[in-house]
Short mmCIF file of N, CA and C in Angstrom, two decimals:
data_model
loop_
_atom_site.label_atom_id
_atom_site.label_comp_id
_atom_site.label_asym_id
_atom_site.label_seq_id
_atom_site.Cartn_x
_atom_site.Cartn_y
_atom_site.Cartn_z
N MET V 15 81.27 -198.20 85.11
CA MET V 15 81.77 -196.85 85.03
C MET V 15 83.04 -196.74 85.86
N THR V 16 84.12 -196.31 85.25
CA THR V 16 85.40 -196.18 85.94
C THR V 16 85.60 -194.72 86.36
N THR V 17 85.96 -194.53 87.61
CA THR V 17 86.22 -193.17 88.07
C THR V 17 87.70 -193.02 88.37
N THR V 18 88.20 -191.84 88.10
CA THR V 18 89.60 -191.54 88.38
C THR V 18 89.75 -191.25 89.86
N PRO V 19 90.75 -191.86 90.52
CA PRO V 19 90.96 -191.53 91.93
C PRO V 19 91.30 -190.05 92.07
N GLU V 20 90.82 -189.44 93.14
CA GLU V 20 91.04 -188.01 93.33
C GLU V 20 91.58 -187.77 94.73
N LEU V 21 92.56 -186.90 94.81
CA LEU V 21 93.14 -186.51 96.08
C LEU V 21 93.14 -185.00 96.16
N VAL V 22 92.50 -184.46 97.18
CA VAL V 22 92.49 -183.02 97.40
C VAL V 22 93.32 -182.75 98.64
N LEU V 23 94.40 -182.01 98.48
CA LEU V 23 95.28 -181.66 99.59
C LEU V 23 95.00 -180.22 100.00
N VAL V 24 94.53 -180.04 101.22
CA VAL V 24 94.35 -178.71 101.76
C VAL V 24 95.33 -178.60 102.92
N VAL V 25 96.36 -177.79 102.74
CA VAL V 25 97.40 -177.67 103.75
C VAL V 25 97.43 -176.24 104.24
N GLN V 26 97.16 -176.07 105.52
CA GLN V 26 97.25 -174.75 106.11
C GLN V 26 98.61 -174.63 106.79
N LEU V 27 99.38 -173.65 106.36
CA LEU V 27 100.72 -173.45 106.88
C LEU V 27 100.77 -172.22 107.77
N SER V 28 101.39 -172.38 108.91
CA SER V 28 101.60 -171.22 109.77
C SER V 28 102.99 -171.32 110.38
N ASN V 29 103.66 -170.21 110.48
CA ASN V 29 105.00 -170.15 111.05
C ASN V 29 105.94 -171.19 110.44
N THR V 30 105.92 -171.28 109.10
CA THR V 30 106.72 -172.29 108.44
C THR V 30 108.11 -171.80 108.07
N GLY V 31 108.30 -170.50 108.06
CA GLY V 31 109.59 -169.96 107.65
C GLY V 31 109.77 -169.99 106.14
N VAL V 32 108.70 -170.31 105.40
CA VAL V 32 108.79 -170.31 103.95
C VAL V 32 109.02 -168.87 103.50
N ARG V 33 110.01 -168.70 102.64
CA ARG V 33 110.44 -167.36 102.28
C ARG V 33 109.68 -166.72 101.13
N SER V 34 109.09 -167.49 100.25
CA SER V 34 108.45 -166.87 99.10
C SER V 34 107.33 -167.74 98.56
N SER V 35 106.52 -167.13 97.69
CA SER V 35 105.44 -167.89 97.06
C SER V 35 106.02 -168.96 96.13
N THR V 36 107.23 -168.74 95.62
CA THR V 36 107.88 -169.75 94.79
C THR V 36 108.15 -171.00 95.61
N ASP V 37 108.59 -170.82 96.88
CA ASP V 37 108.82 -171.95 97.76
C ASP V 37 107.51 -172.72 98.01
N LEU V 38 106.41 -171.98 98.21
CA LEU V 38 105.12 -172.63 98.43
C LEU V 38 104.68 -173.40 97.19
N ALA V 39 104.90 -172.81 96.02
CA ALA V 39 104.54 -173.49 94.77
C ALA V 39 105.36 -174.76 94.60
N ALA V 40 106.64 -174.70 94.95
CA ALA V 40 107.51 -175.88 94.86
C ALA V 40 107.02 -176.97 95.81
N LEU V 41 106.59 -176.58 97.01
CA LEU V 41 106.05 -177.54 97.96
C LEU V 41 104.78 -178.19 97.41
N ALA V 42 103.91 -177.37 96.83
CA ALA V 42 102.68 -177.91 96.23
C ALA V 42 103.00 -178.89 95.12
N ASP V 43 103.97 -178.56 94.27
CA ASP V 43 104.36 -179.47 93.19
C ASP V 43 104.91 -180.78 93.74
N ALA V 44 105.72 -180.69 94.79
CA ALA V 44 106.30 -181.90 95.39
C ALA V 44 105.20 -182.79 95.96
N LEU V 45 104.20 -182.20 96.61
CA LEU V 45 103.09 -182.97 97.15
C LEU V 45 102.30 -183.65 96.04
N ARG V 46 102.06 -182.93 94.96
CA ARG V 46 101.31 -183.50 93.83
C ARG V 46 102.09 -184.63 93.18
N GLU V 47 103.39 -184.43 92.98
CA GLU V 47 104.21 -185.46 92.34
C GLU V 47 104.29 -186.71 93.21
N THR V 48 104.38 -186.53 94.52
CA THR V 48 104.40 -187.68 95.43
C THR V 48 103.08 -188.45 95.33
N ALA V 49 101.98 -187.73 95.29
CA ALA V 49 100.67 -188.37 95.15
C ALA V 49 100.60 -189.14 93.83
N GLN V 50 101.11 -188.54 92.76
CA GLN V 50 101.11 -189.22 91.45
C GLN V 50 101.94 -190.51 91.50
N ASP V 51 103.09 -190.46 92.20
CA ASP V 51 103.94 -191.64 92.33
C ASP V 51 103.26 -192.75 93.12
N LEU V 52 102.54 -192.38 94.18
CA LEU V 52 101.90 -193.36 95.04
C LEU V 52 100.64 -193.95 94.43
N VAL V 53 99.88 -193.11 93.72
CA VAL V 53 98.63 -193.55 93.11
C VAL V 53 98.63 -193.09 91.65
N PRO V 54 99.19 -193.90 90.74
CA PRO V 54 99.26 -193.49 89.34
C PRO V 54 97.87 -193.15 88.79
N GLY V 55 97.81 -192.04 88.07
CA GLY V 55 96.55 -191.60 87.47
C GLY V 55 95.66 -190.80 88.39
N VAL V 56 96.10 -190.57 89.64
CA VAL V 56 95.28 -189.82 90.58
C VAL V 56 95.17 -188.37 90.12
N SER V 57 93.99 -187.82 90.27
CA SER V 57 93.76 -186.40 89.99
C SER V 57 94.00 -185.65 91.30
N THR V 58 94.96 -184.72 91.29
CA THR V 58 95.30 -184.02 92.54
C THR V 58 95.00 -182.54 92.44
N HIS V 59 94.58 -181.99 93.54
CA HIS V 59 94.31 -180.56 93.67
C HIS V 59 94.88 -180.14 95.02
N THR V 60 95.67 -179.08 95.03
CA THR V 60 96.35 -178.67 96.25
C THR V 60 96.04 -177.22 96.56
N LEU V 61 95.70 -176.95 97.81
CA LEU V 61 95.52 -175.59 98.29
C LEU V 61 96.47 -175.40 99.46
N LEU V 62 97.37 -174.44 99.32
CA LEU V 62 98.28 -174.10 100.40
C LEU V 62 97.90 -172.73 100.93
N SER V 63 97.78 -172.61 102.23
CA SER V 63 97.36 -171.34 102.80
C SER V 63 97.92 -171.19 104.21
N SER V 64 98.28 -169.96 104.55
CA SER V 64 98.75 -169.70 105.91
C SER V 64 97.58 -169.41 106.85
N THR V 65 96.42 -169.16 106.30
CA THR V 65 95.22 -168.91 107.10
C THR V 65 94.05 -169.63 106.44
N PRO V 66 92.99 -169.89 107.19
CA PRO V 66 91.82 -170.51 106.57
C PRO V 66 91.28 -169.62 105.44
N VAL V 67 90.90 -170.24 104.35
CA VAL V 67 90.36 -169.51 103.20
C VAL V 67 88.86 -169.78 103.16
N PRO V 68 88.05 -168.72 103.28
CA PRO V 68 86.60 -168.94 103.32
C PRO V 68 86.00 -169.44 102.01
N LEU V 69 86.55 -169.01 100.85
CA LEU V 69 85.99 -169.44 99.57
C LEU V 69 87.11 -169.98 98.69
N VAL V 70 86.97 -171.25 98.30
CA VAL V 70 87.93 -171.90 97.42
C VAL V 70 87.19 -172.28 96.14
N ILE V 71 87.72 -171.83 95.01
CA ILE V 71 87.15 -172.20 93.72
C ILE V 71 88.21 -173.03 93.01
N ASP V 72 87.94 -174.31 92.90
CA ASP V 72 88.88 -175.28 92.33
C ASP V 72 88.49 -175.51 90.88
N LEU V 73 89.19 -174.84 89.96
CA LEU V 73 88.84 -174.92 88.55
C LEU V 73 89.00 -176.32 87.97
N PRO V 74 90.13 -177.03 88.23
CA PRO V 74 90.25 -178.37 87.64
C PRO V 74 89.19 -179.35 88.16
N ALA V 75 88.83 -179.24 89.42
CA ALA V 75 87.84 -180.16 90.00
C ALA V 75 86.41 -179.67 89.80
N ARG V 76 86.26 -178.44 89.31
CA ARG V 76 84.94 -177.82 89.13
C ARG V 76 84.17 -177.80 90.46
N ASP V 77 84.89 -177.43 91.53
CA ASP V 77 84.31 -177.37 92.87
C ASP V 77 84.35 -175.95 93.40
N VAL V 78 83.34 -175.62 94.18
CA VAL V 78 83.31 -174.36 94.92
C VAL V 78 83.04 -174.73 96.37
N ILE V 79 83.96 -174.30 97.26
CA ILE V 79 83.84 -174.61 98.68
C ILE V 79 83.73 -173.28 99.44
N LEU V 80 82.61 -173.09 100.12
CA LEU V 80 82.37 -171.88 100.90
C LEU V 80 82.25 -172.29 102.37
N ASP V 81 83.17 -171.76 103.19
CA ASP V 81 83.17 -172.09 104.62
C ASP V 81 83.10 -173.60 104.85
N ASN V 82 83.95 -174.33 104.14
CA ASN V 82 84.08 -175.78 104.25
C ASN V 82 82.86 -176.57 103.79
N SER V 83 81.95 -175.93 103.06
CA SER V 83 80.79 -176.64 102.50
C SER V 83 80.80 -176.47 100.99
N ARG V 84 80.53 -177.57 100.29
CA ARG V 84 80.50 -177.54 98.83
C ARG V 84 79.26 -176.80 98.35
N ILE V 85 79.47 -175.90 97.40
CA ILE V 85 78.39 -175.16 96.77
C ILE V 85 78.13 -175.80 95.42
N LEU V 86 76.90 -176.14 95.13
CA LEU V 86 76.57 -176.78 93.86
C LEU V 86 76.20 -175.73 92.82
N LEU V 87 76.99 -175.66 91.77
CA LEU V 87 76.69 -174.79 90.64
C LEU V 87 76.33 -175.68 89.45
N SER V 88 75.42 -175.18 88.62
CA SER V 88 75.11 -175.93 87.39
C SER V 88 76.33 -175.87 86.48
N HIS V 89 76.32 -176.69 85.46
CA HIS V 89 77.43 -176.72 84.51
C HIS V 89 77.65 -175.33 83.90
N THR V 90 76.59 -174.70 83.46
CA THR V 90 76.69 -173.37 82.84
C THR V 90 77.13 -172.32 83.85
N GLU V 91 76.60 -172.38 85.07
CA GLU V 91 77.01 -171.42 86.10
C GLU V 91 78.51 -171.54 86.36
N PHE V 92 79.02 -172.77 86.47
CA PHE V 92 80.45 -172.93 86.71
C PHE V 92 81.25 -172.42 85.52
N ASP V 93 80.80 -172.69 84.30
CA ASP V 93 81.51 -172.21 83.11
C ASP V 93 81.59 -170.69 83.08
N ILE V 94 80.50 -170.03 83.43
CA ILE V 94 80.49 -168.56 83.46
C ILE V 94 81.44 -168.06 84.54
N LEU V 95 81.36 -168.62 85.74
CA LEU V 95 82.25 -168.21 86.83
C LEU V 95 83.71 -168.43 86.42
N SER V 96 84.00 -169.58 85.86
CA SER V 96 85.36 -169.90 85.45
C SER V 96 85.89 -168.91 84.41
N ARG V 97 85.06 -168.58 83.44
CA ARG V 97 85.48 -167.62 82.40
C ARG V 97 85.83 -166.27 83.03
N LEU V 98 85.03 -165.84 83.98
CA LEU V 98 85.30 -164.57 84.65
C LEU V 98 86.57 -164.64 85.48
N LEU V 99 86.77 -165.74 86.21
CA LEU V 99 87.92 -165.89 87.09
C LEU V 99 89.24 -165.90 86.33
N ARG V 100 89.22 -166.43 85.13
CA ARG V 100 90.45 -166.55 84.35
C ARG V 100 90.96 -165.21 83.81
N ARG V 101 90.12 -164.16 83.89
CA ARG V 101 90.54 -162.85 83.43
C ARG V 101 90.14 -161.79 84.47
N PRO V 102 90.83 -161.78 85.62
CA PRO V 102 90.46 -160.83 86.69
C PRO V 102 90.50 -159.39 86.20
N ARG V 103 89.52 -158.64 86.66
CA ARG V 103 89.40 -157.21 86.37
C ARG V 103 89.18 -156.87 84.90
N VAL V 104 88.88 -157.87 84.09
CA VAL V 104 88.61 -157.66 82.66
C VAL V 104 87.12 -157.91 82.43
N VAL V 105 86.47 -156.98 81.75
CA VAL V 105 85.04 -157.14 81.48
C VAL V 105 84.86 -158.19 80.39
N VAL V 106 83.96 -159.15 80.67
CA VAL V 106 83.60 -160.18 79.70
C VAL V 106 82.18 -159.87 79.25
N SER V 107 81.98 -159.76 77.96
CA SER V 107 80.67 -159.36 77.43
C SER V 107 79.61 -160.42 77.68
N ARG V 108 78.37 -159.98 77.72
CA ARG V 108 77.25 -160.90 77.86
C ARG V 108 77.22 -161.87 76.68
N THR V 109 77.55 -161.38 75.50
CA THR V 109 77.56 -162.24 74.31
C THR V 109 78.54 -163.39 74.48
N THR V 110 79.73 -163.10 74.98
CA THR V 110 80.73 -164.14 75.19
C THR V 110 80.23 -165.14 76.23
N LEU V 111 79.65 -164.65 77.31
CA LEU V 111 79.15 -165.55 78.36
C LEU V 111 77.94 -166.35 77.88
N ARG V 112 77.11 -165.76 77.04
CA ARG V 112 75.93 -166.44 76.52
C ARG V 112 76.33 -167.68 75.71
N GLU V 113 77.48 -167.62 75.05
CA GLU V 113 77.95 -168.75 74.24
C GLU V 113 78.26 -169.98 75.10
N LEU V 114 78.42 -169.79 76.42
CA LEU V 114 78.71 -170.90 77.32
C LEU V 114 77.46 -171.68 77.72
N ASP V 115 76.29 -171.15 77.37
CA ASP V 115 75.02 -171.78 77.76
C ASP V 115 74.44 -172.57 76.60
N PRO V 116 74.61 -173.89 76.61
CA PRO V 116 74.10 -174.69 75.50
C PRO V 116 72.57 -174.69 75.39
N ALA V 117 71.89 -174.35 76.46
CA ALA V 117 70.43 -174.34 76.46
C ALA V 117 69.87 -173.01 75.97
N SER V 118 70.73 -172.05 75.71
CA SER V 118 70.29 -170.74 75.27
C SER V 118 69.63 -170.84 73.90
N THR V 119 68.45 -170.24 73.76
CA THR V 119 67.73 -170.26 72.47
C THR V 119 67.94 -168.94 71.75
N ASP V 120 67.49 -168.88 70.52
CA ASP V 120 67.60 -167.64 69.75
C ASP V 120 66.85 -166.50 70.44
N ILE V 121 65.71 -166.82 71.04
CA ILE V 121 64.94 -165.79 71.75
C ILE V 121 65.74 -165.29 72.94
N ASP V 122 66.36 -166.22 73.72
CA ASP V 122 67.19 -165.83 74.86
C ASP V 122 68.33 -164.93 74.39
N GLN V 123 68.93 -165.31 73.25
CA GLN V 123 70.09 -164.54 72.78
C GLN V 123 69.68 -163.12 72.40
N ARG V 124 68.50 -162.96 71.81
CA ARG V 124 68.05 -161.60 71.45
C ARG V 124 67.75 -160.78 72.71
N ARG V 125 67.15 -161.43 73.69
CA ARG V 125 66.80 -160.71 74.92
C ARG V 125 67.98 -160.56 75.86
N GLY V 126 68.90 -161.53 75.85
CA GLY V 126 70.10 -161.44 76.68
C GLY V 126 69.88 -161.69 78.15
N ARG V 127 68.77 -162.28 78.53
CA ARG V 127 68.46 -162.45 79.95
C ARG V 127 69.06 -163.71 80.56
N SER V 128 69.37 -164.72 79.77
CA SER V 128 69.84 -165.98 80.35
C SER V 128 71.13 -165.79 81.15
N VAL V 129 72.04 -164.99 80.63
CA VAL V 129 73.31 -164.74 81.35
C VAL V 129 73.03 -164.01 82.66
N ASP V 130 72.14 -163.04 82.61
CA ASP V 130 71.82 -162.29 83.83
C ASP V 130 71.24 -163.20 84.91
N VAL V 131 70.40 -164.14 84.50
CA VAL V 131 69.81 -165.09 85.45
C VAL V 131 70.89 -165.98 86.04
N HIS V 132 71.78 -166.51 85.19
CA HIS V 132 72.86 -167.36 85.68
C HIS V 132 73.76 -166.60 86.66
N VAL V 133 74.12 -165.38 86.32
CA VAL V 133 74.99 -164.59 87.20
C VAL V 133 74.28 -164.31 88.52
N SER V 134 73.01 -164.01 88.47
CA SER V 134 72.25 -163.79 89.70
C SER V 134 72.27 -165.02 90.60
N ARG V 135 72.11 -166.19 89.99
CA ARG V 135 72.14 -167.44 90.77
C ARG V 135 73.53 -167.68 91.37
N ILE V 136 74.57 -167.41 90.58
CA ILE V 136 75.94 -167.58 91.08
C ILE V 136 76.16 -166.68 92.29
N ARG V 137 75.77 -165.41 92.16
CA ARG V 137 75.95 -164.46 93.27
C ARG V 137 75.22 -164.94 94.52
N THR V 138 74.02 -165.41 94.35
CA THR V 138 73.24 -165.90 95.49
C THR V 138 73.94 -167.08 96.16
N LYS V 139 74.43 -168.01 95.36
CA LYS V 139 75.10 -169.19 95.91
C LYS V 139 76.42 -168.84 96.59
N LEU V 140 77.11 -167.79 96.11
CA LEU V 140 78.37 -167.37 96.72
C LEU V 140 78.16 -166.57 98.00
N GLY V 141 76.93 -166.27 98.34
CA GLY V 141 76.63 -165.57 99.59
C GLY V 141 77.37 -164.26 99.71
N ARG V 142 78.09 -164.09 100.82
CA ARG V 142 78.78 -162.82 101.08
C ARG V 142 79.86 -162.51 100.05
N PHE V 143 80.24 -163.50 99.22
CA PHE V 143 81.25 -163.27 98.18
C PHE V 143 80.61 -163.01 96.81
N GLY V 144 79.30 -162.89 96.77
CA GLY V 144 78.63 -162.61 95.50
C GLY V 144 79.10 -161.34 94.83
N SER V 145 79.62 -160.42 95.61
CA SER V 145 80.08 -159.14 95.06
C SER V 145 81.40 -159.24 94.29
N ILE V 146 82.00 -160.44 94.23
CA ILE V 146 83.23 -160.57 93.43
C ILE V 146 82.90 -160.49 91.94
N ILE V 147 81.61 -160.64 91.60
CA ILE V 147 81.18 -160.47 90.22
C ILE V 147 80.49 -159.12 90.12
N THR V 148 81.09 -158.24 89.35
CA THR V 148 80.58 -156.89 89.19
C THR V 148 79.89 -156.74 87.85
N THR V 149 78.73 -156.11 87.86
CA THR V 149 78.03 -155.80 86.62
C THR V 149 78.62 -154.53 86.02
N VAL V 150 78.97 -154.57 84.75
CA VAL V 150 79.43 -153.38 84.03
C VAL V 150 78.28 -153.05 83.08
N ARG V 151 77.53 -152.05 83.46
CA ARG V 151 76.28 -151.70 82.79
C ARG V 151 76.45 -151.57 81.27
N GLY V 152 75.56 -152.26 80.56
CA GLY V 152 75.55 -152.19 79.11
C GLY V 152 76.65 -152.99 78.42
N THR V 153 77.49 -153.67 79.20
CA THR V 153 78.62 -154.38 78.60
C THR V 153 78.65 -155.85 79.00
N GLY V 154 78.78 -156.12 80.30
CA GLY V 154 78.91 -157.51 80.74
C GLY V 154 79.24 -157.58 82.21
N TYR V 155 80.15 -158.50 82.54
CA TYR V 155 80.50 -158.75 83.94
C TYR V 155 82.01 -158.83 84.10
N ARG V 156 82.46 -158.62 85.35
CA ARG V 156 83.88 -158.63 85.66
C ARG V 156 84.07 -159.32 87.00
N PHE V 157 85.17 -160.08 87.12
CA PHE V 157 85.57 -160.68 88.39
C PHE V 157 86.53 -159.73 89.07
N ASP V 158 86.20 -159.34 90.31
CA ASP V 158 87.07 -158.50 91.12
C ASP V 158 87.65 -159.36 92.23
N PRO V 159 88.98 -159.62 92.20
CA PRO V 159 89.60 -160.47 93.21
C PRO V 159 89.34 -159.98 94.64
N HIS V 160 89.31 -160.93 95.56
CA HIS V 160 89.05 -160.65 96.97
C HIS V 160 90.04 -161.48 97.78
N PRO V 161 90.60 -160.95 98.87
CA PRO V 161 91.59 -161.71 99.64
C PRO V 161 91.03 -162.99 100.27
N GLY V 162 89.73 -163.09 100.45
CA GLY V 162 89.14 -164.28 101.03
C GLY V 162 88.81 -165.37 100.02
N VAL V 163 89.19 -165.13 98.77
CA VAL V 163 88.89 -166.08 97.70
C VAL V 163 90.20 -166.67 97.18
N HIS V 164 90.26 -168.01 97.15
CA HIS V 164 91.44 -168.68 96.59
C HIS V 164 90.99 -169.48 95.37
N ILE V 165 91.70 -169.27 94.26
CA ILE V 165 91.38 -169.97 93.02
C ILE V 165 92.46 -171.00 92.77
N VAL V 166 92.06 -172.26 92.64
CA VAL V 166 92.99 -173.34 92.32
C VAL V 166 93.03 -173.47 90.80
N GLU V 167 94.19 -173.26 90.24
CA GLU V 167 94.39 -173.33 88.79
C GLU V 167 94.80 -174.75 88.41
N PRO V 168 94.62 -175.10 87.14
CA PRO V 168 95.09 -176.42 86.69
C PRO V 168 96.60 -176.54 86.89
N LEU V 169 97.04 -177.74 87.21
CA LEU V 169 98.46 -178.01 87.44
C LEU V 169 99.23 -177.93 86.13
N THR V 170 100.31 -177.19 86.14
CA THR V 170 101.24 -177.18 85.02
C THR V 170 102.57 -177.67 85.56
N ARG V 171 103.05 -178.73 84.99
CA ARG V 171 104.30 -179.32 85.48
C ARG V 171 105.48 -178.47 85.09
N ARG V 172 106.40 -178.34 86.03
CA ARG V 172 107.64 -177.61 85.79
C ARG V 172 108.74 -178.59 85.46
N SER V 173 109.63 -178.18 84.58
CA SER V 173 110.78 -179.05 84.31
C SER V 173 111.94 -178.57 85.16
N ALA V 174 112.81 -179.49 85.51
CA ALA V 174 113.93 -179.17 86.39
C ALA V 174 115.01 -178.42 85.68
#
């Protein structure tokens, strides 16, 4: 079994004089490109922050880090969380989220409880950040951004 080398860069910046988020993004890209040059094929994930971030959700790596400890989510739990995170403040229906659960049966789909159970487990695992997932009664769920939560998005290369 061959595994892809992985490099996770967590850089906390303070008093750097960086003028904008564009400058920080450029720094992140430069770090990733350097890593790619040094280790061809390496999978890189970069988090830049001026202060410690209590909750990091790394979408490309499918990792959740709470207070520097990895939180284990099932495949379906991570898929549900990811779907919500990609559309902040937008309600995602239970039906849409149910489609992410390959183990869901016809009975589960009629009752609609499997999604509720997964969301409950996600909230429990996220601890004090469980409230970032809001229930919209009779409709579905919504991700409400929080300043203590950092979401790492997939890398998109910029052209010069």
